[in-house]
Coordinates of C-alpha atoms (C1' of nucleotides) in Angstrom, one line a residue:
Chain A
X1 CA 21.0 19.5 2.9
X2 CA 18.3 21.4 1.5
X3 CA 14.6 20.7 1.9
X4 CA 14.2 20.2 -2.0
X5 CA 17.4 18.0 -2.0
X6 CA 15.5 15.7 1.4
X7 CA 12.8 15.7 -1.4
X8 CA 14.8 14.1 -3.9
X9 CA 16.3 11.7 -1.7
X10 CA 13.0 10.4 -0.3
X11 CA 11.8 10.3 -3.7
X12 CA 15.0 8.2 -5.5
X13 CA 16.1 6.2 -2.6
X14 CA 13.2 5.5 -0.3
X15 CA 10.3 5.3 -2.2
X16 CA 9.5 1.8 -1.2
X17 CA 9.2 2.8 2.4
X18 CA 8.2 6.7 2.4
X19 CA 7.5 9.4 1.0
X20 CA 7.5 13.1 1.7
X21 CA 5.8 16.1 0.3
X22 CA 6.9 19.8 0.1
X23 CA 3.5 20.4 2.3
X24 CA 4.5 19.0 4.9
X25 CA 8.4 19.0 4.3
X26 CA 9.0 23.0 4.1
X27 CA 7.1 23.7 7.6
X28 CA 8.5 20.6 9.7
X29 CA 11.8 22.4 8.8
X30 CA 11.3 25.5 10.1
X31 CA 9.8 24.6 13.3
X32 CA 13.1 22.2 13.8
X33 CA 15.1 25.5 13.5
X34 CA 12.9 27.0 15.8
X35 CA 12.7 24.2 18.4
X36 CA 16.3 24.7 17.5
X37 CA 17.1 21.0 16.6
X38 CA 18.6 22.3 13.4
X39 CA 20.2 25.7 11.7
X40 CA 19.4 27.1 8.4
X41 CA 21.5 29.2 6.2
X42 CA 21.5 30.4 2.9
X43 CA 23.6 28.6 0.3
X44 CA 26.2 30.7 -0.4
X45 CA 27.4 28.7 -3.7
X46 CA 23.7 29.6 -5.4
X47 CA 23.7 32.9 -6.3
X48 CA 20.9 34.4 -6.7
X49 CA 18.7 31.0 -6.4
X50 CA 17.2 30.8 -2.9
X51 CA 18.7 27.8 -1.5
X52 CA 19.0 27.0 2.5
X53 CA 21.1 24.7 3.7
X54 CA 19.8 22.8 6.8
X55 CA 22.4 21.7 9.3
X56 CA 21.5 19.4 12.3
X57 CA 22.7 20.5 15.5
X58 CA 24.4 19.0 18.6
X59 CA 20.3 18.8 20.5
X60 CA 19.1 17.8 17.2
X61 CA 21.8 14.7 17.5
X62 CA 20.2 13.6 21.1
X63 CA 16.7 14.2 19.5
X64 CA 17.3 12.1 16.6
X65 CA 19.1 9.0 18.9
X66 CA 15.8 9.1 21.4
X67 CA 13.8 9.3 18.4
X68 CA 15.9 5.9 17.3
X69 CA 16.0 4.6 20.9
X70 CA 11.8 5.0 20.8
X71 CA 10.1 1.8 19.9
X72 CA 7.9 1.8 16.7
X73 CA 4.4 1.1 16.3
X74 CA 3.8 -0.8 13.4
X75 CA 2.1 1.2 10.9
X76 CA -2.2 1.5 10.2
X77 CA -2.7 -0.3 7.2
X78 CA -5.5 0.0 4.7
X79 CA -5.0 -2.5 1.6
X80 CA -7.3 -1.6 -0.7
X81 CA -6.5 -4.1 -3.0
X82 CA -6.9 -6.5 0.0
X83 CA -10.5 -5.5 0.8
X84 CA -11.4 -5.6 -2.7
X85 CA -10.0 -9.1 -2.8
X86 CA -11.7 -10.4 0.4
X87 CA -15.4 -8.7 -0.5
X88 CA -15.4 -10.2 -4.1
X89 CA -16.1 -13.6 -2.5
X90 CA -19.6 -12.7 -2.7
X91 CA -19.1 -12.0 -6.9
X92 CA -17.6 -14.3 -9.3
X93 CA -14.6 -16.4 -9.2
X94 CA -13.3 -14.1 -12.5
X95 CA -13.5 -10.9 -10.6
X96 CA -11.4 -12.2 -8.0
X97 CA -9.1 -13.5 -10.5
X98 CA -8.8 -10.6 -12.4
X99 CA -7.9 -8.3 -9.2
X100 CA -5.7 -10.8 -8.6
X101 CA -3.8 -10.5 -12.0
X102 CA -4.0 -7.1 -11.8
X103 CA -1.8 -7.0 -8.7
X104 CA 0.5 -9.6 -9.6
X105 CA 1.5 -7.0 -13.2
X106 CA 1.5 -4.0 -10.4
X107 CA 4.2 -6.1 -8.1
X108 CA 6.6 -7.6 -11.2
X109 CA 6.7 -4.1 -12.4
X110 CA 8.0 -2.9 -9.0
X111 CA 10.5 -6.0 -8.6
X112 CA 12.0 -5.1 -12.0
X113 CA 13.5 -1.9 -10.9
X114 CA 14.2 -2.9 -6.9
X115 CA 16.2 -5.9 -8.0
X116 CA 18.3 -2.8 -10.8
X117 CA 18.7 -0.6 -7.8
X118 CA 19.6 -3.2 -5.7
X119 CA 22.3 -5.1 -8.5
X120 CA 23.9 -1.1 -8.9
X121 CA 24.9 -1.1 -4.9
X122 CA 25.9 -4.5 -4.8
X123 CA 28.5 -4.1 -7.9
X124 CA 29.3 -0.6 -6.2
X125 CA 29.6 -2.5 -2.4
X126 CA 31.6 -5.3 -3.8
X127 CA 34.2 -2.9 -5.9
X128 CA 34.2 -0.6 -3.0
X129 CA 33.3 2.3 -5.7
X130 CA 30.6 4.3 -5.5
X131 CA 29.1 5.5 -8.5
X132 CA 28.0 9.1 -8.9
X133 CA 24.6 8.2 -9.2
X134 CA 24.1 6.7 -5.6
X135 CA 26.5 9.7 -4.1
X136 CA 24.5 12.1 -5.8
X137 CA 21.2 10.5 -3.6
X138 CA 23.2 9.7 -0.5
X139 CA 26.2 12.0 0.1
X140 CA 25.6 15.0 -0.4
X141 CA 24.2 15.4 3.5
X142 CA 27.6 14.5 4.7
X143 CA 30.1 16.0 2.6
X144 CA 33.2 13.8 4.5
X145 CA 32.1 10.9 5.0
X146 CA 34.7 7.5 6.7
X147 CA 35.2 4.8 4.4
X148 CA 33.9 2.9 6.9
X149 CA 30.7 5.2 7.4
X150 CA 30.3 4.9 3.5
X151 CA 30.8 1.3 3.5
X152 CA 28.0 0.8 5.9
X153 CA 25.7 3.8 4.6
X154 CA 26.0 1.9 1.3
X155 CA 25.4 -1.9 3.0
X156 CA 22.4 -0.6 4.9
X157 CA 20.7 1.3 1.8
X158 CA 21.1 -2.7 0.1
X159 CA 19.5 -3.7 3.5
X160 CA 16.4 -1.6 3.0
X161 CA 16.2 -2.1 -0.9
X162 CA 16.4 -6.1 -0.1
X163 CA 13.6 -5.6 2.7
X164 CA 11.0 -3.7 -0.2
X165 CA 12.6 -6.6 -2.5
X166 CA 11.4 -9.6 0.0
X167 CA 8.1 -7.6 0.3
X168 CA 7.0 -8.0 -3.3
X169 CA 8.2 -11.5 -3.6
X170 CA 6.1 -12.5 -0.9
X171 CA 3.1 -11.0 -2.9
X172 CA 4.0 -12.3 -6.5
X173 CA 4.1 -15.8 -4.5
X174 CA 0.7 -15.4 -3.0
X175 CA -1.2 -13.9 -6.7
X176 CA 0.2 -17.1 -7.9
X177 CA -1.1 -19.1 -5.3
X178 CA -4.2 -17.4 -5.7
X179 CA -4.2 -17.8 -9.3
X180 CA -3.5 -22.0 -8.8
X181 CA -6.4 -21.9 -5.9
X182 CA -9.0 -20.4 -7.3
X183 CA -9.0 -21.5 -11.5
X184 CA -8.7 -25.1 -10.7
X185 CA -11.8 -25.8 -8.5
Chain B
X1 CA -25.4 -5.7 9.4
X2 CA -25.0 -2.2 11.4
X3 CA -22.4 -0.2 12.1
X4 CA -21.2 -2.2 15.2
X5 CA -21.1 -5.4 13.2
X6 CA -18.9 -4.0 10.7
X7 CA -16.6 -2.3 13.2
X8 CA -16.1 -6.2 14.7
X9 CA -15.8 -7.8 11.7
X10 CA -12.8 -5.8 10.3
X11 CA -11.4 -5.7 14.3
X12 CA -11.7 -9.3 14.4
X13 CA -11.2 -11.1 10.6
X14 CA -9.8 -8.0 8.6
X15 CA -7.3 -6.3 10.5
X16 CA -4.1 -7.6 8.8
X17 CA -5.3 -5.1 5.9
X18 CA -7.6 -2.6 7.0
X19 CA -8.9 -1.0 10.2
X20 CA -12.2 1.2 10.9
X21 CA -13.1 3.5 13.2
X22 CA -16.9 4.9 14.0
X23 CA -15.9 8.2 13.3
X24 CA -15.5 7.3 9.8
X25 CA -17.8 4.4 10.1
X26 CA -20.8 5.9 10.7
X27 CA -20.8 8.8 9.0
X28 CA -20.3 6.8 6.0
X29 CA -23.0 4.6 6.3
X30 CA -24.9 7.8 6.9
X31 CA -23.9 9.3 3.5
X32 CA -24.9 5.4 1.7
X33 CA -28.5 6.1 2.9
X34 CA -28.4 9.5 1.7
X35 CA -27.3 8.8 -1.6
X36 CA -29.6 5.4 -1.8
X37 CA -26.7 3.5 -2.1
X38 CA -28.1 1.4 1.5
X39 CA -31.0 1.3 3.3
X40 CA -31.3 1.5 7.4
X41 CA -34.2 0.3 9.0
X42 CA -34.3 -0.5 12.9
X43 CA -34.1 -3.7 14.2
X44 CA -37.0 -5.0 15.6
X45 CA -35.2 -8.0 17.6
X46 CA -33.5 -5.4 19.7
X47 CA -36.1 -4.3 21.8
X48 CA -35.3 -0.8 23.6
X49 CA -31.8 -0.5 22.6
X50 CA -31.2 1.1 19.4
X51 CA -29.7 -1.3 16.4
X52 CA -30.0 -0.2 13.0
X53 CA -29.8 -3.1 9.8
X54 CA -28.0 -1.1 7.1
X55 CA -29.4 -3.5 3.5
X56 CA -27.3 -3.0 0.4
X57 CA -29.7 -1.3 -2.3
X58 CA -29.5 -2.3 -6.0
X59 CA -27.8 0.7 -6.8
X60 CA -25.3 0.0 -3.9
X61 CA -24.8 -3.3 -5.9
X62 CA -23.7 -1.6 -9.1
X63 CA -21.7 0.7 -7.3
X64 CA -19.7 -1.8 -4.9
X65 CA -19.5 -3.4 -8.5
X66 CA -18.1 -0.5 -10.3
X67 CA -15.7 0.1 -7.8
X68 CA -14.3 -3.2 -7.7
X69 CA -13.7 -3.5 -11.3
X70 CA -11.8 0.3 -10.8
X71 CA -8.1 0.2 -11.4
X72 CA -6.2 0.0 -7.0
X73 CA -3.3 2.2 -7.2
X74 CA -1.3 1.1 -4.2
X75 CA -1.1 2.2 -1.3
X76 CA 1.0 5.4 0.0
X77 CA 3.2 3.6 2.4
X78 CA 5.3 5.3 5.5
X79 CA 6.9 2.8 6.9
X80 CA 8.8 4.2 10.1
X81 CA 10.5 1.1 11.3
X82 CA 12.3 1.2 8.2
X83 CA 13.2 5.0 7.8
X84 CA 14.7 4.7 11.2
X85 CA 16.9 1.3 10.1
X86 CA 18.3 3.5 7.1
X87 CA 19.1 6.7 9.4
X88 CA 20.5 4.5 11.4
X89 CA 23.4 4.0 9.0
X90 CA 24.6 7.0 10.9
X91 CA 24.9 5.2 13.9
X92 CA 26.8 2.6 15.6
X93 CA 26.1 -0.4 14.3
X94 CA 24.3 -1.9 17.6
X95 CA 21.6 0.6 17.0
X96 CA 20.9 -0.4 14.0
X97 CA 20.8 -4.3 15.3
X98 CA 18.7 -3.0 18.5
X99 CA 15.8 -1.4 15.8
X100 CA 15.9 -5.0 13.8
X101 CA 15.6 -6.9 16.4
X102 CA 12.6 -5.3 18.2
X103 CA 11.3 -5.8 14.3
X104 CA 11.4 -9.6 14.6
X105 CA 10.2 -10.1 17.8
X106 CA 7.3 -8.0 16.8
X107 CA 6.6 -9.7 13.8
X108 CA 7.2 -13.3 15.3
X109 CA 4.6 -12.7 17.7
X110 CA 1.6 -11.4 15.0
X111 CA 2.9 -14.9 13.0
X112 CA 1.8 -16.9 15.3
X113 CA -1.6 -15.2 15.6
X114 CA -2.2 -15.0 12.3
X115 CA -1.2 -18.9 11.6
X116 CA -3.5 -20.2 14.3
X117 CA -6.2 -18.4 12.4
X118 CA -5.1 -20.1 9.4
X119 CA -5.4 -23.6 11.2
X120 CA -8.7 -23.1 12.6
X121 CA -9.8 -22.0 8.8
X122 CA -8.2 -24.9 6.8
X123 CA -9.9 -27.2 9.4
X124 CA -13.2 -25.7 8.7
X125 CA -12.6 -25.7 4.9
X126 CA -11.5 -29.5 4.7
X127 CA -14.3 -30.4 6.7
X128 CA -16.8 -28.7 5.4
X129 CA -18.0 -27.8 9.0
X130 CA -17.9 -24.0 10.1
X131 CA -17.3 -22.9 13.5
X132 CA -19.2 -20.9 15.1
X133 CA -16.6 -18.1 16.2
X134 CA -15.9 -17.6 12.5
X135 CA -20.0 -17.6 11.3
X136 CA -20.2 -15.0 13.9
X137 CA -17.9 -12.4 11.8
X138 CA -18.7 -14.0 7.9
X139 CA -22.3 -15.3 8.7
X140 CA -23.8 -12.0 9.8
X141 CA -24.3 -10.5 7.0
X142 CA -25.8 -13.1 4.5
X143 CA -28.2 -15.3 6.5
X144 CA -29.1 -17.2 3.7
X145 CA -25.7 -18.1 2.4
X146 CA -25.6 -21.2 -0.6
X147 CA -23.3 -24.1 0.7
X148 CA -21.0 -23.0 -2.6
X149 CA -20.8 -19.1 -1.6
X150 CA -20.0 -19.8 1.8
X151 CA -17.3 -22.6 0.7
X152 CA -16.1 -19.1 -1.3
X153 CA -15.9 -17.2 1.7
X154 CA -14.0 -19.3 3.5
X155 CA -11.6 -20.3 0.6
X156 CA -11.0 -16.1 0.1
X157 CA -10.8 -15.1 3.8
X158 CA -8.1 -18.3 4.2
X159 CA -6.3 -16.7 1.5
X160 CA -6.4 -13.5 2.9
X161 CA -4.9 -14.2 5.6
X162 CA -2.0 -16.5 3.6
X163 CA -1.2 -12.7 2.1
X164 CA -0.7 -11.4 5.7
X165 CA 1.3 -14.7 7.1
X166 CA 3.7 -14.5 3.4
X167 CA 3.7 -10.7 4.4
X168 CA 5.5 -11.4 7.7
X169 CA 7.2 -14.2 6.9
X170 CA 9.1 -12.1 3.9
X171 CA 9.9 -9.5 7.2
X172 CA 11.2 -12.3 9.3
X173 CA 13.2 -13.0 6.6
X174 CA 14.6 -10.1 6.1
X175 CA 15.4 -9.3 10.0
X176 CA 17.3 -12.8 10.1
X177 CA 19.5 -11.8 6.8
X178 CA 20.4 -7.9 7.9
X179 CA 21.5 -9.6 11.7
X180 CA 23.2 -12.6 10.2
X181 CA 25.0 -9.4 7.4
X182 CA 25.5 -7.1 10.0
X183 CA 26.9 -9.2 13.4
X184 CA 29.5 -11.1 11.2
X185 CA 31.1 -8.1 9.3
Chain C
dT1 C1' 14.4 31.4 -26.3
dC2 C1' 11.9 28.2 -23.9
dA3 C1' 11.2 23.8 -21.6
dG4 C1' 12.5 21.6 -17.7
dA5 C1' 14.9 21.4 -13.6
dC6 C1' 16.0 23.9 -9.3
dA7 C1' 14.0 25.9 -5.2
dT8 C1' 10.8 27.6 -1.6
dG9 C1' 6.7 28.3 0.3
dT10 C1' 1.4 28.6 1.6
dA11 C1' -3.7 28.0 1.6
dA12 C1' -7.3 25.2 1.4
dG13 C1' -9.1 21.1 1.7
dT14 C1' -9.6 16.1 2.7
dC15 C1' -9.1 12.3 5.4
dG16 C1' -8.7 9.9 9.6
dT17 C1' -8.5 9.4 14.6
dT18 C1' -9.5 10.4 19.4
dA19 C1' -12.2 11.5 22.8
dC20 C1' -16.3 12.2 24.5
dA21 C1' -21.4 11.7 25.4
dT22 C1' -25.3 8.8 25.8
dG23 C1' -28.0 5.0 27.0
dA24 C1' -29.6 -0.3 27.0
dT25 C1' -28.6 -5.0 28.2
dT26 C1' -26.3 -9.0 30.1
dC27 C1' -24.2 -11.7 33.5
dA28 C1' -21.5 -12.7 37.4
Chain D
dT1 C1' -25.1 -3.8 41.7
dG2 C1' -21.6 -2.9 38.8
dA3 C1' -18.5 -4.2 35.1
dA4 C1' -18.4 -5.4 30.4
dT5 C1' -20.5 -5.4 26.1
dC6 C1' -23.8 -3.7 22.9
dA7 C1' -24.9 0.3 20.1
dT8 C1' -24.9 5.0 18.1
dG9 C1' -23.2 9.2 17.2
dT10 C1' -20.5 13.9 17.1
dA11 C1' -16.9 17.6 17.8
dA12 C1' -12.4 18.7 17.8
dC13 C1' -8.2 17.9 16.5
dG14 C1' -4.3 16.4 13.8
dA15 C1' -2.1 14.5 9.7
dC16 C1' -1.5 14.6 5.1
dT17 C1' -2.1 16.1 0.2
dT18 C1' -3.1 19.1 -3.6
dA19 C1' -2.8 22.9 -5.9
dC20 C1' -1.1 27.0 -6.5
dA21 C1' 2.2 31.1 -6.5
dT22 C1' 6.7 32.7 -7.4
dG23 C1' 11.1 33.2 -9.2
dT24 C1' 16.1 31.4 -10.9
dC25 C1' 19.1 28.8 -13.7
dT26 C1' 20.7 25.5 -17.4
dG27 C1' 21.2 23.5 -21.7
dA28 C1' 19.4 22.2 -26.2

DNA sequence: TCAGACATGTAAGTCGTTACATGATTCA
DNA sequence: TGAATCATGTAACGACTTACATGTCTGA
C-alpha cells in the first residue's frame, strides 16, 4: 500500500492502540527500501498523481516474523489524568470529583463508537460478508486474500477492537466507583 | 521534598501511571525556581552532602491549581503488543496465540504486585494506622499533615491503584477470551 | 470553480531518555 | 574497605510532532 493509505488505516482502524504521523511515516519508508526490507514503485493506475506503492519483500517477511518472535516491553506510561487525580488529594473532595466526571464523559464517548465498530465486524463475521467499508480499511494491502486469511484478518481486527472495548469499561467502572467513594463520606 | 524524593515517590507509589527521570526532573524543578513557581533552599540536616528542599510558592499554588482545573486530553497511546497481535492476523494462528500469551503472563505477574499494595493500603485505611513504608513516599512532603488530609491521601492513592489493578484485570480478560476464541475455532 | 480529499515529503522544534560525571554517607 | 544508597546535575542522543510546502484530482 501506500504510505498515505498506512495513514488511513492507522487512523480508521487502530486508533485505540496507535497512531502514526506523515513525519515519521514517509522517512521509516524509505529507509525500509533502502535496508531493502521493502520495494517502492510508482502507481501506475494514478496518472499523474504521485502515488508509490510499497511492496514488502521476501527479507522484509523474516524481519517482520523476528520483529513478532521479539518479546514486548510494555509501554512508558504517563496518565495525566491519573496524576491529576492522585495530587488533588491535597485540594478538595469536588476537584477530584469533577476530574473524575470529566473522564468518565471522555470514556462513554469512546465506548459509543468502539462497541458501533465492533457491532459492524461482528454482523460482517457472522454473515461471512464483508462490507466495503471494513475492506476499504483492511484489504487493500492484500489484494487476494484466502477466505480463511479474511475470516481470521476480520476475527482478529474484532479481537483488538474488543481489547480497546474492555479497556474503557474497566475505566467507566472505576469513575463510578470513585464517584460512590468519594461523595458519600 | 527534593528532586531525589520525587524521583522515589513516583518509582515506588506512582509508577502504574507515570514515570520520571532526572533528566527531566531536575531541569524542571530548575525552571519552577526560575519562574517563582518553587523555592530551593539547602537542607541544613544534611550536613556535607548536598540536599536541596524544593517549597511550593503561592504562585506555584495557583498554578498547580490552574492546571488541574485545565481540560486532560488523553493520552497518545502506542501500544506495541497490540499492533503486533493485529499484524499477526497475517500469520499462523500460533503466533498470534504465542504474542497473547506472553501478554497474560506479563500482566498476571504486575496483578499480583499491584494487589498486595492494595492490601497493605485498605489495612492502613480501616485501621486508621499508617505504616511506615507508605509515610516514607506520602508523608515526606507534608510534615504536618491533618488526620482528615491524610485519611484523603490514603483513600486517593488506594484508588489509584484500583484504576491500575481494573486496568489489568480488563487485559487478563481480554487475553483469556482471544485464547479461549482462537484455540477452539 | 473551488473546497476537500488525495498524496508526498521536509525542516524545525519539542520532548524524553540514557549515559555519564561527581561526590557524600552508611553499614556490613 | 567497599558496595549500596543518597544526591545532583548535564550532554548527547533519539523519538516524535507540528507546521509547512507542493501539487493533483473529484464532485457538487
Amino acid at each position: 500500500m501506500s504510505g498515505y493509505d498506512i495513514k488511513k488505516l492507522v487512523e480508521m482502524g487502530l486508533s485505540h492502540f496507535w497512531n502514526e504521523n506523515y513525519g515519521n511515516l514517509y522517512p521509516t519508508l524509505e529507509s525500509l527500501v533502502e535496508t531493502g526490507l521493502a520495494t517502492r514503485q510508482a502507481d501506475p493506475d494514478s496518472g499523474k498523481r504521485k502515488r508509490n506503492i510499497y511492496q514488502i519483500t521476501e527479507a522484509g517477511h523474516l524481519a517482520f516474523q523476528e520483529w513478532l518472535s521479539r518479546p514486548t516491553d510494555p509501554p512508558a506510561i504517563r496518565n495525566e489524568l491519573q496524576l491529576k487525580f492522585f495530587l488533588s488529594s491535597t485540594q478538595p473532595k469536588k476537584v477530584s470529583l469533577r476530574i473524575v466526571r470529566e473522564y468518565r464523559v471522555q470514556q462513554q464517548a469512546l465506548l459509543a463508537e468502539y462497541q458501533q465498530s465492533a457491532a459492524l465486524l461482528r454482523r460482517a463475521i457472522d454473515a461471512g460478508e464483508y462490507p466495503e467499508e471494513v475492506e476499504e480499511i483492511l484489504g487493500q494491502h492484500a489484494a487476494r486474500r484466502s477466505a480463511s486469511h479474511k475470516a481470521k484478518q476480520y476475527k482478529v481486527f474484532l479481537l483488538s477492537l474488543r481489547h480497546g472495548i474492555l479497556a474503557i469499561q474497566a475505566r467507566i467502572t472505576w469513575c463510578d466507583e470513585v464517584l460512590s467513594e468519594l461523595s458519600t463520606k
